[in-house]
mmCIF file of C-alpha atoms and ligand atoms in Angstrom:
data_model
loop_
_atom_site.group_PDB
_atom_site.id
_atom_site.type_symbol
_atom_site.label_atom_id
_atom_site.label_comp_id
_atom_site.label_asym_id
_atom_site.label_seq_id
_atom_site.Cartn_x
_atom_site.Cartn_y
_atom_site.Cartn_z
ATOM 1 C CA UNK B 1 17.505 -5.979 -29.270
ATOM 2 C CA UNK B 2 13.696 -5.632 -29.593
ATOM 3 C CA UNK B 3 11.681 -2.709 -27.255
ATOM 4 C CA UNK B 4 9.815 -3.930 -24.940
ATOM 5 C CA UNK B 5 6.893 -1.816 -27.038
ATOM 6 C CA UNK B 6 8.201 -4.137 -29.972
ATOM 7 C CA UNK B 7 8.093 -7.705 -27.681
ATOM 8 C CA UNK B 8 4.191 -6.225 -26.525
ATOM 9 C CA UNK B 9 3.141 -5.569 -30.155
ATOM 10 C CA UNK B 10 4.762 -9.369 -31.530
ATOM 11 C CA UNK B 11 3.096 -11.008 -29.076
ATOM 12 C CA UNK B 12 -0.178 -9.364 -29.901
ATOM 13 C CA UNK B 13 -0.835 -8.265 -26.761
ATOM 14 C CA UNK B 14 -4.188 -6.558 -25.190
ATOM 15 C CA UNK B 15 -3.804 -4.367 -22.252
ATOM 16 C CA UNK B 16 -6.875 -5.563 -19.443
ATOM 17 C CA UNK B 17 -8.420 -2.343 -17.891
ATOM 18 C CA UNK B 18 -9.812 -4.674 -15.388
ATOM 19 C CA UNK B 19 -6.386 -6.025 -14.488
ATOM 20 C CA UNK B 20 -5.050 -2.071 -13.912
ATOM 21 C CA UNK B 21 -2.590 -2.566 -17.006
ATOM 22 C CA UNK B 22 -0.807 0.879 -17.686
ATOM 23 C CA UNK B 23 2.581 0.101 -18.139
ATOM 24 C CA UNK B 24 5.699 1.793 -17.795
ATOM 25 C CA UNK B 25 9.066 1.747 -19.852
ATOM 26 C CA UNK B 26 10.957 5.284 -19.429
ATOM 27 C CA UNK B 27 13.942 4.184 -17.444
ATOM 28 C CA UNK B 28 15.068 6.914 -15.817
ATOM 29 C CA UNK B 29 11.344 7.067 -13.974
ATOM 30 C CA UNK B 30 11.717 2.862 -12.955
ATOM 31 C CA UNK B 31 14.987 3.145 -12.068
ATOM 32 C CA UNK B 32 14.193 6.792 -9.864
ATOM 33 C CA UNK B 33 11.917 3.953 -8.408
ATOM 34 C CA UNK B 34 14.045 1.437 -7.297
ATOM 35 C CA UNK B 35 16.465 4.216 -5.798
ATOM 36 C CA UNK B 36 12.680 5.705 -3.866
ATOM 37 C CA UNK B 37 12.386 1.648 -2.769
ATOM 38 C CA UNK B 38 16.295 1.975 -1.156
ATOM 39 C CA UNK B 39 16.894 -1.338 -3.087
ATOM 40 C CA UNK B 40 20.176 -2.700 -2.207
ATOM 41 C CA UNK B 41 22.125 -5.417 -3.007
ATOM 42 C CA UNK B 42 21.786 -8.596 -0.896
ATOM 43 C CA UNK B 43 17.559 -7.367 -1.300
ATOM 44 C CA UNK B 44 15.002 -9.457 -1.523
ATOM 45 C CA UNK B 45 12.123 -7.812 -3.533
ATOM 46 C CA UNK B 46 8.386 -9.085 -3.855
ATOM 47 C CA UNK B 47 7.054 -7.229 -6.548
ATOM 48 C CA UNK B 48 3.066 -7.018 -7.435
ATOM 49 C CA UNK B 49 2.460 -6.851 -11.348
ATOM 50 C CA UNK B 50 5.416 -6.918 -12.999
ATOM 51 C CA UNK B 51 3.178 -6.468 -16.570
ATOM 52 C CA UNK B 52 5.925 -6.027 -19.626
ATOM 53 C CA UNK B 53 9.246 -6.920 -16.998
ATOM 54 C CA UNK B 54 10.333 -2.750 -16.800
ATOM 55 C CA UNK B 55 10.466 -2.468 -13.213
ATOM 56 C CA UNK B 56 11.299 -5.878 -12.291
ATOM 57 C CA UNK B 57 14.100 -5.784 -14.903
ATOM 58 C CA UNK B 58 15.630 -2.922 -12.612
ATOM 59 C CA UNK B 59 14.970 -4.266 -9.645
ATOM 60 C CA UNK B 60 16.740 -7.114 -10.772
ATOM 61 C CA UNK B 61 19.689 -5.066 -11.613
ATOM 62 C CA UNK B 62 20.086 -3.352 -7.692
ATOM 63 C CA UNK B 63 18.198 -6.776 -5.814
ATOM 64 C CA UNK B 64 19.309 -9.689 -4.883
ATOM 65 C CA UNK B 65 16.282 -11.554 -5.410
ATOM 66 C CA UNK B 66 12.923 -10.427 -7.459
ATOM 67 C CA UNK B 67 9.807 -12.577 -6.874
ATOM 68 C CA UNK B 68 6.953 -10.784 -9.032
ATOM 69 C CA UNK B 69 3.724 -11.889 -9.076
ATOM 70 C CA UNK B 70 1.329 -11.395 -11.901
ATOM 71 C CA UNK B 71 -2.084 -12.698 -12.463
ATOM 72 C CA UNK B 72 -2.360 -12.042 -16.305
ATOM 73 C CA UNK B 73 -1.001 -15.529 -17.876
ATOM 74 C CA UNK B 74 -1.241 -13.500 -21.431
ATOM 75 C CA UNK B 75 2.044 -12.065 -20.097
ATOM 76 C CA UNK B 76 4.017 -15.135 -19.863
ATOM 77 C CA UNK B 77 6.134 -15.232 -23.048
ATOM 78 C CA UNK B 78 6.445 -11.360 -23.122
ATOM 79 C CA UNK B 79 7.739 -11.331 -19.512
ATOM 80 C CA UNK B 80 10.603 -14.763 -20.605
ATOM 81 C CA UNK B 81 11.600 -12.690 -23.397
ATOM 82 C CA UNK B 82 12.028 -9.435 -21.266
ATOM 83 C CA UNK B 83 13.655 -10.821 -18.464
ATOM 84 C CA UNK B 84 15.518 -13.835 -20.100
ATOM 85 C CA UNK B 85 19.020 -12.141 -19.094
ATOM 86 C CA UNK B 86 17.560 -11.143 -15.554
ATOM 87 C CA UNK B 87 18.304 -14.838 -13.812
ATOM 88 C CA UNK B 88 17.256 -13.629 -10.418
ATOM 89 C CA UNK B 89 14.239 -13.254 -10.878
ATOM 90 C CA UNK B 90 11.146 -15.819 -10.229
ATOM 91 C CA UNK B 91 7.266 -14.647 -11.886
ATOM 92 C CA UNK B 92 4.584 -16.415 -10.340
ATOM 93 C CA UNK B 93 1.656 -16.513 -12.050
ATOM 94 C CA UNK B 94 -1.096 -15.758 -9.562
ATOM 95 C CA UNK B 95 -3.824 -13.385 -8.210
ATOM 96 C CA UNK B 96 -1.697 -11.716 -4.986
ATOM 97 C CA UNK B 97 -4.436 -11.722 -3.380
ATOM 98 C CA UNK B 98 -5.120 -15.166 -3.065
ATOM 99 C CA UNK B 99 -2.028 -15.991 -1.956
ATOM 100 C CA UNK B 100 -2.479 -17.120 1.349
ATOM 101 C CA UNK B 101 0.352 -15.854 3.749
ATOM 102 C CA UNK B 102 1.463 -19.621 4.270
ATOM 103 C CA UNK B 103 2.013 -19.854 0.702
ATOM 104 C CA UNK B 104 4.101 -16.412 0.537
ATOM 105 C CA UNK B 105 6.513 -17.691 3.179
ATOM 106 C CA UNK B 106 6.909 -20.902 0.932
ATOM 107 C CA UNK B 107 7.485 -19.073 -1.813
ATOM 108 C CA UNK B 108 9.575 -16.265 -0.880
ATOM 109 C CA UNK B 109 11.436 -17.617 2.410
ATOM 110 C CA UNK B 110 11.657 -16.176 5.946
ATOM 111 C CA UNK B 111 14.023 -13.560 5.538
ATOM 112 C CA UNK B 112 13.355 -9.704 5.143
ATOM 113 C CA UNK B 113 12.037 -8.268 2.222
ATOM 114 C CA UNK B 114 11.006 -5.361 0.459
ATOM 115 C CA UNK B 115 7.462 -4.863 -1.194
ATOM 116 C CA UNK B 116 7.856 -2.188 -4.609
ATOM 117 C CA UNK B 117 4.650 -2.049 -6.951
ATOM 118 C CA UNK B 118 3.075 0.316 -9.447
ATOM 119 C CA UNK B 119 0.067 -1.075 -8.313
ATOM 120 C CA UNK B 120 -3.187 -2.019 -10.260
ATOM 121 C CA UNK B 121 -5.023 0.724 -8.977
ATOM 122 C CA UNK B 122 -8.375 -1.604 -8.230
ATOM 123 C CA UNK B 123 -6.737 -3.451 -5.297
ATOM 124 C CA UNK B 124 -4.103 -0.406 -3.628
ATOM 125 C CA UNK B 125 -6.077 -0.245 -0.314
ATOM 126 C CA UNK B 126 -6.195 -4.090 -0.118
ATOM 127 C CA UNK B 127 -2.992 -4.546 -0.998
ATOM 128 C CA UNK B 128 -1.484 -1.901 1.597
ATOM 129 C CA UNK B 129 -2.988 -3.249 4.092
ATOM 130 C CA UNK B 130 -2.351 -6.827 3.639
ATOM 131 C CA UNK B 131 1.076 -6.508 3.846
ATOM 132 C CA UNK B 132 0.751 -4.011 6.877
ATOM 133 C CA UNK B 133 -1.209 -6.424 9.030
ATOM 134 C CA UNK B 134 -0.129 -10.196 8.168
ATOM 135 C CA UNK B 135 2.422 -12.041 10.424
ATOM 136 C CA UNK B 136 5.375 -11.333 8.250
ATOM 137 C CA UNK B 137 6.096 -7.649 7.252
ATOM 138 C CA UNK B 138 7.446 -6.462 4.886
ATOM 139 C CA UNK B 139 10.675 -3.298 5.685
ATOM 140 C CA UNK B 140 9.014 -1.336 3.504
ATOM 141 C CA UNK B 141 6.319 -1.202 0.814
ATOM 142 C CA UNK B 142 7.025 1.604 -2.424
ATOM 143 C CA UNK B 143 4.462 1.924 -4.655
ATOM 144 C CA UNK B 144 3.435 3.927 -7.143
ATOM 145 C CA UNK B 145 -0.320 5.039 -6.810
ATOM 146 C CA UNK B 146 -3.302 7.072 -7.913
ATOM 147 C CA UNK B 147 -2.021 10.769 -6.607
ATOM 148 C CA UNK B 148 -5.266 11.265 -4.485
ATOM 149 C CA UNK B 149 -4.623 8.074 -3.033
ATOM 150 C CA UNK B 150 -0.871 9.032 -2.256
ATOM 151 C CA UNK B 151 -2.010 12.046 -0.930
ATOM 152 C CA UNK B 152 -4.451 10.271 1.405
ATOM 153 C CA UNK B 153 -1.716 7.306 2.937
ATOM 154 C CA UNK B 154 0.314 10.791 3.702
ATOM 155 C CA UNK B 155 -2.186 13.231 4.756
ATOM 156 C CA UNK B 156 -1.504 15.756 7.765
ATOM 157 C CA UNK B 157 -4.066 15.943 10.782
ATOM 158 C CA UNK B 158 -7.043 18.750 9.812
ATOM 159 C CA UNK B 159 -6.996 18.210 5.899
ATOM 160 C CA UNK B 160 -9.573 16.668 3.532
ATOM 161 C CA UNK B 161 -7.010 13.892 2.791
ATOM 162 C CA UNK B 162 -6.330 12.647 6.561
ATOM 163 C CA UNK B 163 -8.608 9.449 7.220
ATOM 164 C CA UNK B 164 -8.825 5.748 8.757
ATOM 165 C CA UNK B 165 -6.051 4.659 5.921
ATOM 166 C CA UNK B 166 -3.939 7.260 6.690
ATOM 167 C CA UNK B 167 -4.303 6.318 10.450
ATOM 168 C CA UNK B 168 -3.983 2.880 9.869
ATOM 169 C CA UNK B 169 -0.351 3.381 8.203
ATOM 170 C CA UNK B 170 0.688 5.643 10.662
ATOM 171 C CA UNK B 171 0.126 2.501 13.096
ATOM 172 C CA UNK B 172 2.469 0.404 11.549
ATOM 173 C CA UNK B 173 5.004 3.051 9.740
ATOM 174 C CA UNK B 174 6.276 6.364 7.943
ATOM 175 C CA UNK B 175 4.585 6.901 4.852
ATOM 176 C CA UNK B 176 6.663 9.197 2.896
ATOM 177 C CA UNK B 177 5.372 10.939 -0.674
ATOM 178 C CA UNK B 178 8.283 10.597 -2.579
ATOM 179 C CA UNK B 179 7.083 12.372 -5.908
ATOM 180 C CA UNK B 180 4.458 12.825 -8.931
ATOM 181 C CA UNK B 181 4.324 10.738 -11.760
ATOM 182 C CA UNK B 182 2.182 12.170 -14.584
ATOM 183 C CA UNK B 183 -0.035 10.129 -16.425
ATOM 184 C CA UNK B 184 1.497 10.896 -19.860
ATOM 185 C CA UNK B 185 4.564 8.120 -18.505
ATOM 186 C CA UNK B 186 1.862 5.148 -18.794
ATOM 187 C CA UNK B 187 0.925 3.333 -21.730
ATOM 188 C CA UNK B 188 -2.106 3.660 -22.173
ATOM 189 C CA UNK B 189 -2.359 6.517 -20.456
ATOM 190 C CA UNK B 190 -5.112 6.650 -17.608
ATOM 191 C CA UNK B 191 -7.146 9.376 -16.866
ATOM 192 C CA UNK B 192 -5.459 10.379 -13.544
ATOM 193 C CA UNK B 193 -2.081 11.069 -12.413
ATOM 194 C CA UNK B 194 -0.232 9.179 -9.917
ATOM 195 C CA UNK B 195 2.699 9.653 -7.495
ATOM 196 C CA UNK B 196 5.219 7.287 -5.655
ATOM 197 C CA UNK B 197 4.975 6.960 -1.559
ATOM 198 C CA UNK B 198 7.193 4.796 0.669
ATOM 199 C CA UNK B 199 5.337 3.272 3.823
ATOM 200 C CA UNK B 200 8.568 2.247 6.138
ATOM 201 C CA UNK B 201 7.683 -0.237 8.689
ATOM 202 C CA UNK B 202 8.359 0.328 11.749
ATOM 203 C CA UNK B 203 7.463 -1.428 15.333
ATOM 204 C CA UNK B 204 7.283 1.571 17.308
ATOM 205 C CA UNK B 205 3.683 0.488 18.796
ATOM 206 C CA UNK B 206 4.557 -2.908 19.076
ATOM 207 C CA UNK B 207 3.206 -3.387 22.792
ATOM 208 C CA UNK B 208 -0.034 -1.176 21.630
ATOM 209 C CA UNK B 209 -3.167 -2.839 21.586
ATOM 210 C CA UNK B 210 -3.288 -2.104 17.936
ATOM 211 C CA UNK B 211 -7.123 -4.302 17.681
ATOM 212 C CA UNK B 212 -8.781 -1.558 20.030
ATOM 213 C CA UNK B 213 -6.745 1.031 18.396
ATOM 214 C CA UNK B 214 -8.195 0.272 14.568
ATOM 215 C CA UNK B 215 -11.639 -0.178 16.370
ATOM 216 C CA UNK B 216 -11.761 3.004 17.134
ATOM 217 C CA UNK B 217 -10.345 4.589 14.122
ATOM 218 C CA UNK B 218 -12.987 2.706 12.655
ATOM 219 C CA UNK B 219 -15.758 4.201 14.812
ATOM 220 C CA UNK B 220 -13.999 7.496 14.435
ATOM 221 C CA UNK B 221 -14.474 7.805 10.544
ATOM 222 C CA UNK B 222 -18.041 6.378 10.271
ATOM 223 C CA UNK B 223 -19.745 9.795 10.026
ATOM 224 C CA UNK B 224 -16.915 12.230 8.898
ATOM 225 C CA UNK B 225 -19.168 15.064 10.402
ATOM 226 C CA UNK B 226 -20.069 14.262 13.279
ATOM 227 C CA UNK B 227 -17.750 14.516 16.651
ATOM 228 C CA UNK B 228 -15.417 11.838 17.881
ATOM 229 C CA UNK B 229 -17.256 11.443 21.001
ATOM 230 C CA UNK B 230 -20.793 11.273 18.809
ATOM 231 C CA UNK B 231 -19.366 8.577 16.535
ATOM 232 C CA UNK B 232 -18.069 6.438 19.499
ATOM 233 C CA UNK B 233 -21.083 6.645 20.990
ATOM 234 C CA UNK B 234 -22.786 5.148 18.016
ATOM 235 C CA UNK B 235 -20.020 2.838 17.133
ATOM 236 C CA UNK B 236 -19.630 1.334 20.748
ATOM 237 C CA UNK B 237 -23.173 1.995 22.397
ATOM 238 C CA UNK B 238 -21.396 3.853 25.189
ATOM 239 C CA UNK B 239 -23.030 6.709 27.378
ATOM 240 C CA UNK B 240 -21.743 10.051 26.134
ATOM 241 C CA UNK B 241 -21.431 11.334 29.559
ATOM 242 C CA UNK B 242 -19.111 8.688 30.267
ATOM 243 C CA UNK B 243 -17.546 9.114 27.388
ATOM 244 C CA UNK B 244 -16.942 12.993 27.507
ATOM 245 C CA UNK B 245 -15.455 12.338 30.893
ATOM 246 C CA UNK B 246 -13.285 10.034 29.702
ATOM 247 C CA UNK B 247 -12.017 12.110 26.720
ATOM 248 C CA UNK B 248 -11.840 15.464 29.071
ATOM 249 C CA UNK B 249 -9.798 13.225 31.581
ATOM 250 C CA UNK B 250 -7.201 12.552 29.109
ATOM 251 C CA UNK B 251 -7.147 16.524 27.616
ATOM 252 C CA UNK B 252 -9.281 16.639 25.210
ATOM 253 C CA UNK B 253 -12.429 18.847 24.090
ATOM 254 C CA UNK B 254 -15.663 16.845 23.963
ATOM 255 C CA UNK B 255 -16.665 18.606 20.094
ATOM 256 C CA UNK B 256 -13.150 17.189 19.000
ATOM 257 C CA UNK B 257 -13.440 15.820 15.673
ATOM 258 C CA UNK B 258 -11.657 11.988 13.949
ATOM 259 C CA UNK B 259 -9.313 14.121 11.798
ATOM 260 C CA UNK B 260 -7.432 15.892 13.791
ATOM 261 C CA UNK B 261 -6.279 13.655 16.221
ATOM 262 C CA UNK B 262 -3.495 11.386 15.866
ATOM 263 C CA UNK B 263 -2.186 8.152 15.893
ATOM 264 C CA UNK B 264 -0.874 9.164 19.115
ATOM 265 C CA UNK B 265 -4.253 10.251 20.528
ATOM 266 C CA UNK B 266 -5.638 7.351 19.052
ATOM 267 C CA UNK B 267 -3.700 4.994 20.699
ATOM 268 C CA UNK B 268 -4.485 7.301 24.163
ATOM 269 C CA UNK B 269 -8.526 7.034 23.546
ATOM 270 C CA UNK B 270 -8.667 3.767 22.661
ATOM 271 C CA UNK B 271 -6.713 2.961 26.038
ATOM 272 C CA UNK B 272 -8.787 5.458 27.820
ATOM 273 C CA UNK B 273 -11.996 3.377 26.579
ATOM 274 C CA UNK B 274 -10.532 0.029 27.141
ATOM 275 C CA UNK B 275 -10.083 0.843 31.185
ATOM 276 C CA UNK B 276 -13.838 2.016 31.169
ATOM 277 C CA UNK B 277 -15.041 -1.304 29.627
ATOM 278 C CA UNK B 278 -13.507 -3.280 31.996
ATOM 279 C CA UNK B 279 -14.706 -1.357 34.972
HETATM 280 N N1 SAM S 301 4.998 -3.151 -13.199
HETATM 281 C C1 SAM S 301 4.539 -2.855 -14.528
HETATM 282 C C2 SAM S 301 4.959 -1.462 -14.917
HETATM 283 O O1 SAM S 301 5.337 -0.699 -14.018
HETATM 284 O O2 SAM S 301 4.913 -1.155 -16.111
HETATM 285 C C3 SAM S 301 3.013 -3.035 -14.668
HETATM 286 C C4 SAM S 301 2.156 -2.222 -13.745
HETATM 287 S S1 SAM S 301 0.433 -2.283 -14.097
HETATM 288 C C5 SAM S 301 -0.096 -0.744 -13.357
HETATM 289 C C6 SAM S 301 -0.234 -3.444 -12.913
HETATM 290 C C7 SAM S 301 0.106 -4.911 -13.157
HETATM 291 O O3 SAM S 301 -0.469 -5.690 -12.090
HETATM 292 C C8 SAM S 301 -0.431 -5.518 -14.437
HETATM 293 O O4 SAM S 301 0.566 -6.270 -15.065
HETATM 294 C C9 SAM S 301 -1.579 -6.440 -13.976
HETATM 295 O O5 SAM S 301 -1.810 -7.521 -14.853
HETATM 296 C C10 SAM S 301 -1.062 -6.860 -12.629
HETATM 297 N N2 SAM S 301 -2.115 -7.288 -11.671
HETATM 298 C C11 SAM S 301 -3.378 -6.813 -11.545
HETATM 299 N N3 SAM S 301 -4.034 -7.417 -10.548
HETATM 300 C C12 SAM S 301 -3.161 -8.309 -9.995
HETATM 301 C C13 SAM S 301 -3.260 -9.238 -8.931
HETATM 302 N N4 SAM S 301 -4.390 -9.368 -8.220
HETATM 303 N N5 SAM S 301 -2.185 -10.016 -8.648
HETATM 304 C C14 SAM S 301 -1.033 -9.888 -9.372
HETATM 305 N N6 SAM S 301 -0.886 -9.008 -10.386
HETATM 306 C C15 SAM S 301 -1.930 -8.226 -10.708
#
């Protein structure tokens, strides 16, 4: 049986920077993957990239059902060869991110599924959050990422790392960092490392009025300097006497700053502003 190095090199292929192509073939690391994802049988999987068939090969193996979507057509005959024994799996040859959600549901049905990637690392914010705000969602969503990005989706309160996406996960789940991959397991190898993080979806703020909520996380991060209270000001033309009222009402100090509140006192401000707008 050929490598899938072998399959790569016979079909003359050319890796596309532009299209994020570092692949992966040690199978300990894909398979270390799929256990991260908590792939189970009876699973269905949507998987983002599949590039040479590695991971979607073991996905295959643990899944039910594998629907991988790649937009690189080069990759068609590498990807029959690689997964010609693998007969539950479906490639669909398109840009994810043109796939309307509409056309997802055709595709992939109504029942749950699972999102595992090692994303191109061009669209990982876009990606994340698609599938953390459409209609359907996803149980979870593994993915293997840039390691400063990981470290961001994760971050504690008060660090460098802790922002609006970190926020904005935190809204919708548990992201877990699950561990480092180093760049010497990609071929070709990039110039940064990466790690693999685990976003479990949760609806724990279902009845929140998560709109007013991103609003302000919005607001919050515009000027990473400045105060909360100054960047709400500028983000929703509000008087800051008002406003330091309204945060001093609900606990906090007026020179608090974005990063270290939250979700929780998110959720509190942006309900604390919402009464004072409709007064
Ligand atoms: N899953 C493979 C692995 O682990 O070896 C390949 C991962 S590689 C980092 C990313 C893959 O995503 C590539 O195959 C690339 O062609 C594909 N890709 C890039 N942009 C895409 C998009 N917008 N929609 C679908 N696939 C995309």
């Amino acid at each position: 049986m050929k490598t899938v190095n072998e399959i790569l090199k016979d079909n003359n292929f050319k890796f596309q920077k532009n299209f994020g192509q570092n692949f992966i073939t040690d199978t300990n690391l894909l398979k270390a993957m799929v256990d991260d994802a908590g792939i189970e049988s009876g699973d269905i999987v949507v998987e983002i990239g599949p590039g040479a068939g590695t991971l979607t090969r073991e996905l295959s193996n643990k899944a039910s059902k594998v629907f991988a979507f790649e937009i690189d057509k080069n990759l068609e005959p590498i990807l029959a060869e690689t997964l010609k024994e693998n007969q539950n799996v479906d490639v669909i040859f398109k840009d994810i991110q043109k796939v309307k959600e509409e056309e997802l549901i055709d595709i992939i049905g109504t029942k749950d599924f699972k999102v595992v990637a090692n994303l191109p690392y061009y669209i990982t914010t876009p990606i994340i959050m698609r599938f953390l705000e459409g209609n359907i969602l996803p149980k979870s969503i593994t993915i293997m990422v840039q390691k400063e990005v990981a470290e961001r989706l994760c971050a504690k309160e008060n660090t460098e790392e802790f922002g609006a996406i970190t926020l904005a996960i935190a809204l919708e789940g548990d992201a877990k960092y699950l561990r480092d991959v180093s760049r010497k397991m990609f071929t070709p190898q990039p110039n940064v490392d990466s790690a693999i993080v685990r976003i479990d979806i949760n609806d724990k703020y279902k009845e929140v009025d998560k709109k007013a909520v991103k609003k302000l996380i919005h607001a919050a991060f515009l000027m990473r300097r400045k105060t909360l209270i100054n960047n709400i000001e500028a983000g929703y033309k509000l008087d800051k006497k008002v406003l330091a009222a309204v945060l001093s009402g609900l606990g906090y100090n007026e020179k608090v700053r974005g990063e270290a509140l939250s979700i929780d006192d998110y959720i509190k401000i942006a309900k604390g502003i919402d009464e004072l707008l409709v007064l």
